PDB file of C-alpha atoms and ligand atoms in Angstrom:
ATOM      1  CA  MET A   1      10.139 -32.669 149.201  1.00  0.00           C
ATOM      2  CA  PHE A   2       6.654 -31.234 148.497  1.00  0.00           C
ATOM      3  CA  LYS A   3       5.928 -27.568 147.796  1.00  0.00           C
ATOM      4  CA  ILE A   4       2.585 -27.701 149.634  1.00  0.00           C
ATOM      5  CA  GLY A   5       1.168 -29.744 152.509  1.00  0.00           C
ATOM      6  CA  ILE A   6      -2.484 -29.423 153.530  1.00  0.00           C
ATOM      7  CA  ILE A   7      -3.602 -30.492 157.018  1.00  0.00           C
ATOM      8  CA  GLY A   8      -7.399 -31.000 157.111  1.00  0.00           C
ATOM      9  CA  ILE A   9      -9.031 -31.720 153.794  1.00  0.00           C
ATOM     10  CA  GLY A  10     -12.656 -30.750 154.496  1.00  0.00           C
ATOM     11  CA  ASN A  11     -14.609 -28.041 152.658  1.00  0.00           C
ATOM     12  CA  MET A  12     -11.925 -25.354 152.791  1.00  0.00           C
ATOM     13  CA  GLY A  13      -8.981 -27.763 152.459  1.00  0.00           C
ATOM     14  CA  GLN A  14     -10.505 -29.164 149.260  1.00  0.00           C
ATOM     15  CA  ALA A  15     -11.247 -25.684 147.899  1.00  0.00           C
ATOM     16  CA  ILE A  16      -7.563 -24.820 148.446  1.00  0.00           C
ATOM     17  CA  LEU A  17      -6.406 -28.073 146.857  1.00  0.00           C
ATOM     18  CA  GLU A  18      -8.626 -27.585 143.802  1.00  0.00           C
ATOM     19  CA  GLY A  19      -7.601 -23.926 143.403  1.00  0.00           C
ATOM     20  CA  LEU A  20      -3.918 -24.798 143.612  1.00  0.00           C
ATOM     21  CA  ILE A  21      -4.164 -27.639 141.100  1.00  0.00           C
ATOM     22  CA  LYS A  22      -6.378 -25.801 138.613  1.00  0.00           C
ATOM     23  CA  ARG A  23      -5.030 -22.282 138.803  1.00  0.00           C
ATOM     24  CA  SER A  24      -1.628 -21.927 140.539  1.00  0.00           C
ATOM     25  CA  GLY A  25       0.559 -23.717 138.015  1.00  0.00           C
ATOM     26  CA  LEU A  26       1.522 -26.364 140.602  1.00  0.00           C
ATOM     27  CA  ASN A  27       1.160 -30.048 139.756  1.00  0.00           C
ATOM     28  CA  SER A  28      -0.561 -32.732 141.797  1.00  0.00           C
ATOM     29  CA  SER A  29       2.886 -34.147 142.540  1.00  0.00           C
ATOM     30  CA  ASP A  30       3.805 -30.903 144.376  1.00  0.00           C
ATOM     31  CA  ILE A  31       1.101 -31.464 146.986  1.00  0.00           C
ATOM     32  CA  ILE A  32       0.664 -33.774 149.967  1.00  0.00           C
ATOM     33  CA  ILE A  33      -2.410 -33.961 152.204  1.00  0.00           C
ATOM     34  CA  TYR A  34      -3.277 -35.243 155.665  1.00  0.00           C
ATOM     35  CA  ASP A  35      -6.626 -35.682 157.407  1.00  0.00           C
ATOM     36  CA  LEU A  36      -7.947 -37.830 160.240  1.00  0.00           C
ATOM     37  CA  ASN A  37     -10.699 -39.100 157.974  1.00  0.00           C
ATOM     38  CA  LYS A  38      -9.090 -41.910 155.942  1.00  0.00           C
ATOM     39  CA  GLU A  39     -12.139 -42.426 153.682  1.00  0.00           C
ATOM     40  CA  LYS A  40     -12.009 -38.767 152.670  1.00  0.00           C
ATOM     41  CA  ILE A  41      -8.271 -39.049 151.941  1.00  0.00           C
ATOM     42  CA  LYS A  42      -8.828 -42.101 149.736  1.00  0.00           C
ATOM     43  CA  ASP A  43     -11.444 -40.276 147.616  1.00  0.00           C
ATOM     44  CA  ILE A  44      -9.310 -37.169 147.273  1.00  0.00           C
ATOM     45  CA  VAL A  45      -6.158 -39.056 146.355  1.00  0.00           C
ATOM     46  CA  GLU A  46      -8.137 -40.840 143.632  1.00  0.00           C
ATOM     47  CA  LYS A  47      -9.711 -37.628 142.349  1.00  0.00           C
ATOM     48  CA  TYR A  48      -6.672 -35.292 142.393  1.00  0.00           C
ATOM     49  CA  GLU A  49      -3.766 -37.769 142.254  1.00  0.00           C
ATOM     50  CA  VAL A  50      -1.985 -36.059 145.166  1.00  0.00           C
ATOM     51  CA  ALA A  51       0.134 -37.834 147.783  1.00  0.00           C
ATOM     52  CA  ALA A  52      -1.282 -38.629 151.222  1.00  0.00           C
ATOM     53  CA  ALA A  53       0.831 -38.596 154.379  1.00  0.00           C
ATOM     54  CA  SER A  54       0.457 -41.467 156.812  1.00  0.00           C
ATOM     55  CA  ASP A  55       0.995 -39.028 159.687  1.00  0.00           C
ATOM     56  CA  VAL A  56       1.118 -35.271 160.095  1.00  0.00           C
ATOM     57  CA  GLY A  57       4.806 -35.259 161.121  1.00  0.00           C
ATOM     58  CA  TYR A  58       5.707 -36.771 157.738  1.00  0.00           C
ATOM     59  CA  LEU A  59       3.693 -34.046 155.979  1.00  0.00           C
ATOM     60  CA  VAL A  60       5.298 -31.155 157.881  1.00  0.00           C
ATOM     61  CA  ASN A  61       8.791 -32.612 157.540  1.00  0.00           C
ATOM     62  CA  LEU A  62       8.455 -32.922 153.759  1.00  0.00           C
ATOM     63  CA  SER A  63       6.520 -29.714 152.941  1.00  0.00           C
ATOM     64  CA  GLU A  64       7.798 -26.195 152.357  1.00  0.00           C
ATOM     65  CA  ILE A  65       4.441 -24.423 152.771  1.00  0.00           C
ATOM     66  CA  ILE A  66       1.835 -25.905 155.114  1.00  0.00           C
ATOM     67  CA  PHE A  67      -1.848 -24.998 155.046  1.00  0.00           C
ATOM     68  CA  ILE A  68      -3.744 -25.600 158.301  1.00  0.00           C
ATOM     69  CA  ALA A  69      -7.401 -26.102 157.351  1.00  0.00           C
ATOM     70  CA  VAL A  70      -8.872 -27.868 160.383  1.00  0.00           C
ATOM     71  CA  LYS A  71     -11.570 -26.365 162.620  1.00  0.00           C
ATOM     72  CA  PRO A  72     -10.110 -23.953 165.204  1.00  0.00           C
ATOM     73  CA  LYS A  73     -10.974 -26.356 168.055  1.00  0.00           C
ATOM     74  CA  ASP A  74      -8.851 -29.090 166.402  1.00  0.00           C
ATOM     75  CA  PHE A  75      -5.796 -26.883 165.788  1.00  0.00           C
ATOM     76  CA  GLU A  76      -3.556 -28.020 168.646  1.00  0.00           C
ATOM     77  CA  ASP A  77      -4.397 -31.714 168.263  1.00  0.00           C
ATOM     78  CA  SER A  78      -3.806 -31.552 164.520  1.00  0.00           C
ATOM     79  CA  VAL A  79      -0.240 -30.246 164.780  1.00  0.00           C
ATOM     80  CA  LYS A  80       0.869 -31.777 168.098  1.00  0.00           C
ATOM     81  CA  PRO A  81       2.435 -34.910 166.563  1.00  0.00           C
ATOM     82  CA  ALA A  82       4.447 -32.719 164.141  1.00  0.00           C
ATOM     83  CA  LEU A  83       5.867 -30.074 166.486  1.00  0.00           C
ATOM     84  CA  ASN A  84       9.468 -31.291 166.040  1.00  0.00           C
ATOM     85  CA  TYR A  85       9.311 -30.570 162.309  1.00  0.00           C
ATOM     86  CA  PHE A  86       8.195 -26.909 162.332  1.00  0.00           C
ATOM     87  CA  ASN A  87      11.171 -24.557 161.981  1.00  0.00           C
ATOM     88  CA  GLU A  88      12.170 -21.173 160.460  1.00  0.00           C
ATOM     89  CA  ASN A  89      12.346 -22.723 156.954  1.00  0.00           C
ATOM     90  CA  LYS A  90       8.644 -23.643 157.013  1.00  0.00           C
ATOM     91  CA  THR A  91       5.838 -21.306 156.032  1.00  0.00           C
ATOM     92  CA  VAL A  92       2.457 -21.920 157.641  1.00  0.00           C
ATOM     93  CA  ILE A  93      -0.797 -20.591 156.145  1.00  0.00           C
ATOM     94  CA  SER A  94      -3.758 -20.777 158.510  1.00  0.00           C
ATOM     95  CA  VAL A  95      -7.327 -20.525 157.232  1.00  0.00           C
ATOM     96  CA  MET A  96      -8.745 -21.053 160.741  1.00  0.00           C
ATOM     97  CA  ALA A  97     -11.289 -18.379 161.603  1.00  0.00           C
ATOM     98  CA  GLY A  98     -10.592 -16.485 164.812  1.00  0.00           C
ATOM     99  CA  VAL A  99      -7.225 -18.059 165.681  1.00  0.00           C
ATOM    100  CA  PRO A 100      -4.713 -15.218 166.141  1.00  0.00           C
ATOM    101  CA  ILE A 101      -1.139 -15.396 164.873  1.00  0.00           C
ATOM    102  CA  TYR A 102       0.309 -15.184 168.398  1.00  0.00           C
ATOM    103  CA  LYS A 103      -1.633 -18.327 169.346  1.00  0.00           C
ATOM    104  CA  ILE A 104      -0.442 -20.248 166.287  1.00  0.00           C
ATOM    105  CA  LYS A 105       3.106 -19.116 167.009  1.00  0.00           C
ATOM    106  CA  SER A 106       2.861 -20.136 170.657  1.00  0.00           C
ATOM    107  CA  VAL A 107       2.106 -23.699 169.493  1.00  0.00           C
ATOM    108  CA  ILE A 108       4.344 -24.183 166.457  1.00  0.00           C
ATOM    109  CA  GLY A 109       7.194 -21.771 167.216  1.00  0.00           C
ATOM    110  CA  SER A 110       9.557 -20.234 164.705  1.00  0.00           C
ATOM    111  CA  SER A 111       7.895 -20.865 161.295  1.00  0.00           C
ATOM    112  CA  LYS A 112       6.705 -17.947 159.165  1.00  0.00           C
ATOM    113  CA  ILE A 113       2.962 -17.533 159.667  1.00  0.00           C
ATOM    114  CA  ILE A 114       0.209 -16.161 157.456  1.00  0.00           C
ATOM    115  CA  ARG A 115      -3.307 -15.849 158.819  1.00  0.00           C
ATOM    116  CA  THR A 116      -6.018 -15.805 156.157  1.00  0.00           C
ATOM    117  CA  MET A 117      -9.777 -15.363 155.902  1.00  0.00           C
ATOM    118  CA  PRO A 118     -11.083 -16.766 152.616  1.00  0.00           C
ATOM    119  CA  ASN A 119     -14.759 -16.701 151.626  1.00  0.00           C
ATOM    120  CA  THR A 120     -16.753 -19.393 149.818  1.00  0.00           C
ATOM    121  CA  PRO A 121     -16.388 -18.076 146.233  1.00  0.00           C
ATOM    122  CA  ALA A 122     -12.782 -19.272 146.700  1.00  0.00           C
ATOM    123  CA  LEU A 123     -14.317 -22.619 145.652  1.00  0.00           C
ATOM    124  CA  ILE A 124     -14.414 -21.297 142.070  1.00  0.00           C
ATOM    125  CA  GLY A 125     -11.326 -19.080 142.270  1.00  0.00           C
ATOM    126  CA  GLU A 126     -13.419 -15.937 142.822  1.00  0.00           C
ATOM    127  CA  GLY A 127     -12.991 -15.489 146.574  1.00  0.00           C
ATOM    128  CA  VAL A 128     -11.702 -12.633 148.665  1.00  0.00           C
ATOM    129  CA  ILE A 129      -8.753 -13.795 150.736  1.00  0.00           C
ATOM    130  CA  GLY A 130      -7.837 -11.462 153.576  1.00  0.00           C
ATOM    131  CA  VAL A 131      -4.228 -12.081 154.665  1.00  0.00           C
ATOM    132  CA  SER A 132      -2.003 -10.952 157.536  1.00  0.00           C
ATOM    133  CA  PHE A 133       1.696 -11.802 157.568  1.00  0.00           C
ATOM    134  CA  ASP A 134       3.797 -12.110 160.707  1.00  0.00           C
ATOM    135  CA  PHE A 135       6.972 -11.285 158.732  1.00  0.00           C
ATOM    136  CA  GLU A 136       8.254  -8.517 156.462  1.00  0.00           C
ATOM    137  CA  GLU A 137      10.168 -10.483 153.793  1.00  0.00           C
ATOM    138  CA  GLU A 138       8.716  -9.015 150.570  1.00  0.00           C
ATOM    139  CA  SER A 139       9.760 -11.857 148.223  1.00  0.00           C
ATOM    140  CA  LYS A 140       8.032 -14.408 150.490  1.00  0.00           C
ATOM    141  CA  LYS A 141       4.934 -12.206 150.708  1.00  0.00           C
ATOM    142  CA  ARG A 142       4.814 -12.028 146.889  1.00  0.00           C
ATOM    143  CA  GLU A 143       5.203 -15.807 146.586  1.00  0.00           C
ATOM    144  CA  ILE A 144       2.344 -16.454 149.031  1.00  0.00           C
ATOM    145  CA  THR A 145       0.118 -13.805 147.440  1.00  0.00           C
ATOM    146  CA  LYS A 146       0.641 -15.419 144.025  1.00  0.00           C
ATOM    147  CA  LEU A 147      -0.177 -18.834 145.455  1.00  0.00           C
ATOM    148  CA  LEU A 148      -3.359 -17.599 147.167  1.00  0.00           C
ATOM    149  CA  SER A 149      -4.421 -15.755 143.998  1.00  0.00           C
ATOM    150  CA  SER A 150      -5.481 -19.162 142.691  1.00  0.00           C
ATOM    151  CA  LEU A 151      -8.398 -18.819 145.166  1.00  0.00           C
ATOM    152  CA  GLY A 152      -9.341 -15.244 144.301  1.00  0.00           C
ATOM    153  CA  GLU A 153      -8.363 -11.682 145.102  1.00  0.00           C
ATOM    154  CA  VAL A 154      -5.790 -11.416 147.902  1.00  0.00           C
ATOM    155  CA  ILE A 155      -6.130  -8.387 150.174  1.00  0.00           C
ATOM    156  CA  GLU A 156      -3.474  -7.737 152.834  1.00  0.00           C
ATOM    157  CA  VAL A 157      -4.996  -6.453 156.073  1.00  0.00           C
ATOM    158  CA  LYS A 158      -3.602  -5.665 159.508  1.00  0.00           C
ATOM    159  CA  GLU A 159      -4.377  -8.530 161.833  1.00  0.00           C
ATOM    160  CA  GLU A 160      -6.644  -6.335 163.971  1.00  0.00           C
ATOM    161  CA  LEU A 161      -8.937  -6.052 160.906  1.00  0.00           C
ATOM    162  CA  MET A 162      -9.383  -9.839 160.566  1.00  0.00           C
ATOM    163  CA  ASP A 163     -12.731  -9.731 162.422  1.00  0.00           C
ATOM    164  CA  SER A 164     -13.794  -6.887 160.131  1.00  0.00           C
ATOM    165  CA  ILE A 165     -12.948  -8.807 156.973  1.00  0.00           C
ATOM    166  CA  THR A 166     -14.851 -11.769 158.440  1.00  0.00           C
ATOM    167  CA  GLY A 167     -17.930  -9.510 158.815  1.00  0.00           C
ATOM    168  CA  LEU A 168     -17.500  -7.956 155.372  1.00  0.00           C
ATOM    169  CA  SER A 169     -16.288 -10.572 152.875  1.00  0.00           C
ATOM    170  CA  GLY A 170     -16.420 -13.751 155.018  1.00  0.00           C
ATOM    171  CA  SER A 171     -20.146 -13.342 155.699  1.00  0.00           C
ATOM    172  CA  GLY A 172     -20.608 -11.231 152.550  1.00  0.00           C
ATOM    173  CA  PRO A 173     -21.728 -14.064 150.233  1.00  0.00           C
ATOM    174  CA  ALA A 174     -24.650 -14.755 152.618  1.00  0.00           C
ATOM    175  CA  TYR A 175     -25.795 -11.124 152.330  1.00  0.00           C
ATOM    176  CA  VAL A 176     -25.531 -11.263 148.534  1.00  0.00           C
ATOM    177  CA  PHE A 177     -27.389 -14.605 148.326  1.00  0.00           C
ATOM    178  CA  THR A 178     -30.139 -13.047 150.444  1.00  0.00           C
ATOM    179  CA  PHE A 179     -30.284 -10.001 148.166  1.00  0.00           C
ATOM    180  CA  ILE A 180     -30.465 -12.177 145.041  1.00  0.00           C
ATOM    181  CA  ASP A 181     -33.210 -14.315 146.612  1.00  0.00           C
ATOM    182  CA  ALA A 182     -35.151 -11.150 147.506  1.00  0.00           C
ATOM    183  CA  LEU A 183     -34.815  -9.853 143.925  1.00  0.00           C
ATOM    184  CA  ALA A 184     -36.050 -13.204 142.600  1.00  0.00           C
ATOM    185  CA  MET A 185     -39.025 -13.170 144.989  1.00  0.00           C
ATOM    186  CA  ALA A 186     -39.821  -9.659 143.792  1.00  0.00           C
ATOM    187  CA  GLY A 187     -39.681 -11.039 140.267  1.00  0.00           C
ATOM    188  CA  VAL A 188     -42.307 -13.643 141.221  1.00  0.00           C
ATOM    189  CA  LYS A 189     -44.533 -10.905 142.663  1.00  0.00           C
ATOM    190  CA  ILE A 190     -44.468  -9.025 139.366  1.00  0.00           C
ATOM    191  CA  GLY A 191     -45.202 -12.062 137.205  1.00  0.00           C
ATOM    192  CA  PHE A 192     -42.079 -14.236 136.570  1.00  0.00           C
ATOM    193  CA  SER A 193     -41.507 -17.820 137.633  1.00  0.00           C
ATOM    194  CA  TYR A 194     -38.990 -18.098 140.536  1.00  0.00           C
ATOM    195  CA  GLN A 195     -36.443 -19.853 138.296  1.00  0.00           C
ATOM    196  CA  GLY A 196     -36.792 -17.216 135.581  1.00  0.00           C
ATOM    197  CA  ALA A 197     -36.534 -14.394 138.094  1.00  0.00           C
ATOM    198  CA  LEU A 198     -33.529 -16.023 139.797  1.00  0.00           C
ATOM    199  CA  LYS A 199     -31.679 -16.199 136.487  1.00  0.00           C
ATOM    200  CA  ILE A 200     -32.405 -12.507 135.837  1.00  0.00           C
ATOM    201  CA  ALA A 201     -31.451 -11.502 139.406  1.00  0.00           C
ATOM    202  CA  THR A 202     -28.180 -13.495 139.415  1.00  0.00           C
ATOM    203  CA  GLN A 203     -27.022 -12.075 136.086  1.00  0.00           C
ATOM    204  CA  THR A 204     -27.997  -8.558 137.192  1.00  0.00           C
ATOM    205  CA  VAL A 205     -25.757  -8.835 140.264  1.00  0.00           C
ATOM    206  CA  LEU A 206     -22.904 -10.539 138.379  1.00  0.00           C
ATOM    207  CA  GLY A 207     -22.969  -8.072 135.480  1.00  0.00           C
ATOM    208  CA  THR A 208     -23.196  -5.073 137.815  1.00  0.00           C
ATOM    209  CA  ALA A 209     -20.234  -6.267 139.902  1.00  0.00           C
ATOM    210  CA  LYS A 210     -18.182  -6.852 136.742  1.00  0.00           C
ATOM    211  CA  LEU A 211     -19.086  -3.413 135.352  1.00  0.00           C
ATOM    212  CA  LEU A 212     -18.040  -1.806 138.631  1.00  0.00           C
ATOM    213  CA  LYS A 213     -14.765  -3.718 138.704  1.00  0.00           C
ATOM    214  CA  GLU A 214     -13.897  -3.136 135.055  1.00  0.00           C
ATOM    215  CA  THR A 215     -14.717   0.582 134.959  1.00  0.00           C
ATOM    216  CA  ALA A 216     -13.300   1.244 138.460  1.00  0.00           C
ATOM    217  CA  GLU A 217     -15.861   4.067 138.755  1.00  0.00           C
ATOM    218  CA  HIS A 218     -17.439   5.038 142.064  1.00  0.00           C
ATOM    219  CA  PRO A 219     -20.730   3.083 142.456  1.00  0.00           C
ATOM    220  CA  ALA A 220     -22.635   6.365 142.854  1.00  0.00           C
ATOM    221  CA  VAL A 221     -21.371   7.539 139.429  1.00  0.00           C
ATOM    222  CA  LEU A 222     -22.574   4.345 137.737  1.00  0.00           C
ATOM    223  CA  ARG A 223     -25.852   4.514 139.656  1.00  0.00           C
ATOM    224  CA  ASP A 224     -26.463   8.080 138.495  1.00  0.00           C
ATOM    225  CA  LYS A 225     -26.019   6.949 134.895  1.00  0.00           C
ATOM    226  CA  VAL A 226     -29.064   4.636 135.185  1.00  0.00           C
ATOM    227  CA  THR A 227     -31.153   7.059 137.227  1.00  0.00           C
ATOM    228  CA  SER A 228     -32.971   9.456 134.920  1.00  0.00           C
ATOM    229  CA  PRO A 229     -35.089  12.351 136.193  1.00  0.00           C
ATOM    230  CA  ALA A 230     -38.551  11.176 137.225  1.00  0.00           C
ATOM    231  CA  GLY A 231     -37.721   7.731 135.786  1.00  0.00           C
ATOM    232  CA  THR A 232     -38.402   4.272 137.194  1.00  0.00           C
ATOM    233  CA  THR A 233     -35.066   3.812 138.989  1.00  0.00           C
ATOM    234  CA  ILE A 234     -35.309   6.890 141.236  1.00  0.00           C
ATOM    235  CA  TYR A 235     -38.723   5.661 142.385  1.00  0.00           C
ATOM    236  CA  GLY A 236     -37.184   2.280 143.263  1.00  0.00           C
ATOM    237  CA  LEU A 237     -34.166   3.870 144.975  1.00  0.00           C
ATOM    238  CA  HIS A 238     -36.414   6.162 147.010  1.00  0.00           C
ATOM    239  CA  LYS A 239     -38.295   3.113 148.310  1.00  0.00           C
ATOM    240  CA  LEU A 240     -34.992   1.426 149.250  1.00  0.00           C
ATOM    241  CA  GLU A 241     -33.981   4.528 151.228  1.00  0.00           C
ATOM    242  CA  GLU A 242     -37.404   4.675 152.898  1.00  0.00           C
ATOM    243  CA  LYS A 243     -37.014   1.033 154.017  1.00  0.00           C
ATOM    244  CA  GLY A 244     -33.507   1.632 155.417  1.00  0.00           C
ATOM    245  CA  PHE A 245     -31.620  -0.514 152.898  1.00  0.00           C
ATOM    246  CA  LYS A 246     -28.132   0.971 153.456  1.00  0.00           C
ATOM    247  CA  ASP A 247     -28.687   1.160 157.200  1.00  0.00           C
ATOM    248  CA  ALA A 248     -29.558  -2.569 157.229  1.00  0.00           C
ATOM    249  CA  ILE A 249     -26.403  -3.507 155.299  1.00  0.00           C
ATOM    250  CA  ILE A 250     -24.094  -1.387 157.451  1.00  0.00           C
ATOM    251  CA  SER A 251     -25.654  -2.809 160.635  1.00  0.00           C
ATOM    252  CA  ALA A 252     -25.351  -6.388 159.328  1.00  0.00           C
ATOM    253  CA  VAL A 253     -21.614  -6.033 158.645  1.00  0.00           C
ATOM    254  CA  GLU A 254     -21.063  -4.351 162.012  1.00  0.00           C
ATOM    255  CA  GLU A 255     -22.991  -7.072 163.886  1.00  0.00           C
ATOM    256  CA  ALA A 256     -21.130  -9.876 162.109  1.00  0.00           C
ATOM    257  CA  THR A 257     -17.805  -8.188 162.903  1.00  0.00           C
ATOM    258  CA  ASN A 258     -18.741  -7.885 166.585  1.00  0.00           C
ATOM    259  CA  ARG A 259     -19.808 -11.532 166.631  1.00  0.00           C
ATOM    260  CA  SER A 260     -16.476 -12.549 165.118  1.00  0.00           C
ATOM    261  CA  LYS A 261     -14.700 -10.597 167.877  1.00  0.00           C
ATOM    262  CA  GLN A 262     -16.800 -12.397 170.522  1.00  0.00           C
ATOM    263  CA  LEU A 263     -16.062 -15.820 169.015  1.00  0.00           C
ATOM    264  CA  SER A 264     -12.327 -15.113 168.780  1.00  0.00           C
ATOM    265  CA  LYS A 265     -12.083 -14.595 172.552  1.00  0.00           C
TER     266      LYS A 265
HETATM  267  N1  LIG B 301     -15.895 -23.433 155.066  1.00  0.00           N
HETATM  268  C1  LIG B 301     -15.740 -22.119 154.920  1.00  0.00           C
HETATM  269  O1  LIG B 301     -16.460 -21.443 154.191  1.00  0.00           O
HETATM  270  C2  LIG B 301     -14.615 -21.398 155.635  1.00  0.00           C
HETATM  271  C3  LIG B 301     -14.379 -20.039 155.370  1.00  0.00           C
HETATM  272  C4  LIG B 301     -13.307 -19.402 156.026  1.00  0.00           C
HETATM  273  C5  LIG B 301     -12.514 -20.115 156.914  1.00  0.00           C
HETATM  274  N2  LIG B 301     -12.786 -21.430 157.164  1.00  0.00           N
HETATM  275  C6  LIG B 301     -11.942 -22.157 158.127  1.00  0.00           C
HETATM  276  O2  LIG B 301     -11.470 -23.327 157.498  1.00  0.00           O
HETATM  277  C7  LIG B 301     -11.242 -24.323 158.489  1.00  0.00           C
HETATM  278  C8  LIG B 301     -11.854 -25.633 158.023  1.00  0.00           C
HETATM  279  O3  LIG B 301     -13.238 -25.444 157.841  1.00  0.00           O
HETATM  280  P1  LIG B 301     -14.067 -26.485 156.993  1.00  0.00           P
HETATM  281  O4  LIG B 301     -15.410 -25.897 156.790  1.00  0.00           O
HETATM  282  O5  LIG B 301     -13.261 -26.917 155.820  1.00  0.00           O
HETATM  283  O6  LIG B 301     -14.159 -27.695 158.059  1.00  0.00           O
HETATM  284  P2  LIG B 301     -14.334 -29.260 157.759  1.00  0.00           P
HETATM  285  O7  LIG B 301     -15.072 -29.468 156.485  1.00  0.00           O
HETATM  286  O8  LIG B 301     -14.852 -29.857 159.017  1.00  0.00           O
HETATM  287  O9  LIG B 301     -12.826 -29.746 157.510  1.00  0.00           O
HETATM  288  C9  LIG B 301     -11.907 -29.947 158.533  1.00  0.00           C
HETATM  289  C10 LIG B 301     -11.200 -31.258 158.261  1.00  0.00           C
HETATM  290  O10 LIG B 301     -10.188 -31.439 159.256  1.00  0.00           O
HETATM  291  C11 LIG B 301     -10.240 -32.782 159.685  1.00  0.00           C
HETATM  292  N3  LIG B 301      -9.642 -32.908 161.018  1.00  0.00           N
HETATM  293  C12 LIG B 301     -10.208 -32.772 162.246  1.00  0.00           C
HETATM  294  N4  LIG B 301      -9.302 -32.963 163.211  1.00  0.00           N
HETATM  295  C13 LIG B 301      -8.124 -33.223 162.586  1.00  0.00           C
HETATM  296  C14 LIG B 301      -6.812 -33.520 163.041  1.00  0.00           C
HETATM  297  N5  LIG B 301      -6.513 -33.580 164.351  1.00  0.00           N
HETATM  298  N6  LIG B 301      -5.846 -33.743 162.121  1.00  0.00           N
HETATM  299  C15 LIG B 301      -6.122 -33.688 160.802  1.00  0.00           C
HETATM  300  N7  LIG B 301      -7.342 -33.415 160.298  1.00  0.00           N
HETATM  301  C16 LIG B 301      -8.334 -33.188 161.181  1.00  0.00           C
HETATM  302  C17 LIG B 301     -11.708 -33.101 159.677  1.00  0.00           C
HETATM  303  O11 LIG B 301     -11.929 -34.504 159.708  1.00  0.00           O
HETATM  304  P3  LIG B 301     -13.358 -35.058 160.239  1.00  0.00           P
HETATM  305  O12 LIG B 301     -14.333 -34.771 159.163  1.00  0.00           O
HETATM  306  O13 LIG B 301     -13.086 -36.499 160.452  1.00  0.00           O
HETATM  307  O14 LIG B 301     -13.634 -34.292 161.511  1.00  0.00           O
HETATM  308  C18 LIG B 301     -12.141 -32.471 158.365  1.00  0.00           C
HETATM  309  O15 LIG B 301     -11.904 -33.328 157.269  1.00  0.00           O
HETATM  310  C19 LIG B 301     -11.874 -23.821 159.777  1.00  0.00           C
HETATM  311  O16 LIG B 301     -10.864 -23.449 160.687  1.00  0.00           O
HETATM  312  C20 LIG B 301     -12.692 -22.624 159.364  1.00  0.00           C
HETATM  313  O17 LIG B 301     -12.662 -21.612 160.363  1.00  0.00           O
HETATM  314  C21 LIG B 301     -13.821 -22.094 156.537  1.00  0.00           C
END
């Protein structure tokens, strides 16, 4: 028996595999994978020394917790050959964007289901993983939360907020990359090389996020501490307000959330 089975070992499937092996305390021998792409499986088995299932039914039959990490369009095909093996003793964790729990349940039946929305920093164990459970069992919830913590911070959300977390943290890294790039370009305009400015911009964002997290202060309190009367920062902040900085961010998250709702239909 394997603790974990992963169906679909593409970008997200590999991020999950790596997080579990490096940071969850599980061993390679606890994990079995399945993918249509046999070349990919061969490389991953060599790299991580995990087992590979010859078919998806074998994986589901022998796994306690099953991650589904295929594209939403491939969901039904990916589990169809294994439908006989899903039962109330199996726990299924879906990372498929926009596939609601009721739809997963209508295909695989009585297993416990967790719908998740990870973001790309999960690749280095620093993601945000939004989760919705379709069951109340607290000990199981704790077990799954601990497991997913190997990918980053786990935040439980009601399922109706899954599109919102997609717009906020799912798309969030793209907003932050854009902000860092803009800071670096500004650095070039005021005399730095792009590489030099990028290094300064990246560390500024990283350090600021860490300071915020570690002090747990309101961002406005920390901002006020670096904003002295008639100093440089208030002049910069005024320009951001004039250009509609906050308005742009709020609109971006709202638009992305609405788009996620459209795509889920
Ligand atoms: N990437 C992200 O940042 C991210 C973030 C949040 C959520 N997600 C979700 O994660 C899921 C996977 O995304 P991804 O970017 O990792 O996609 P991906 O790289 O295309 O990986 C999907 C894998 O599933 C395999 N596959 C396709 N049909 C299959 C089947 N019937 N049985 C078994 N395996 C099958 C694919 O093989 P082939 O290559 O041969 O097609 C591929 O290796 C998606 O549902 C997406 O919504 C991704």
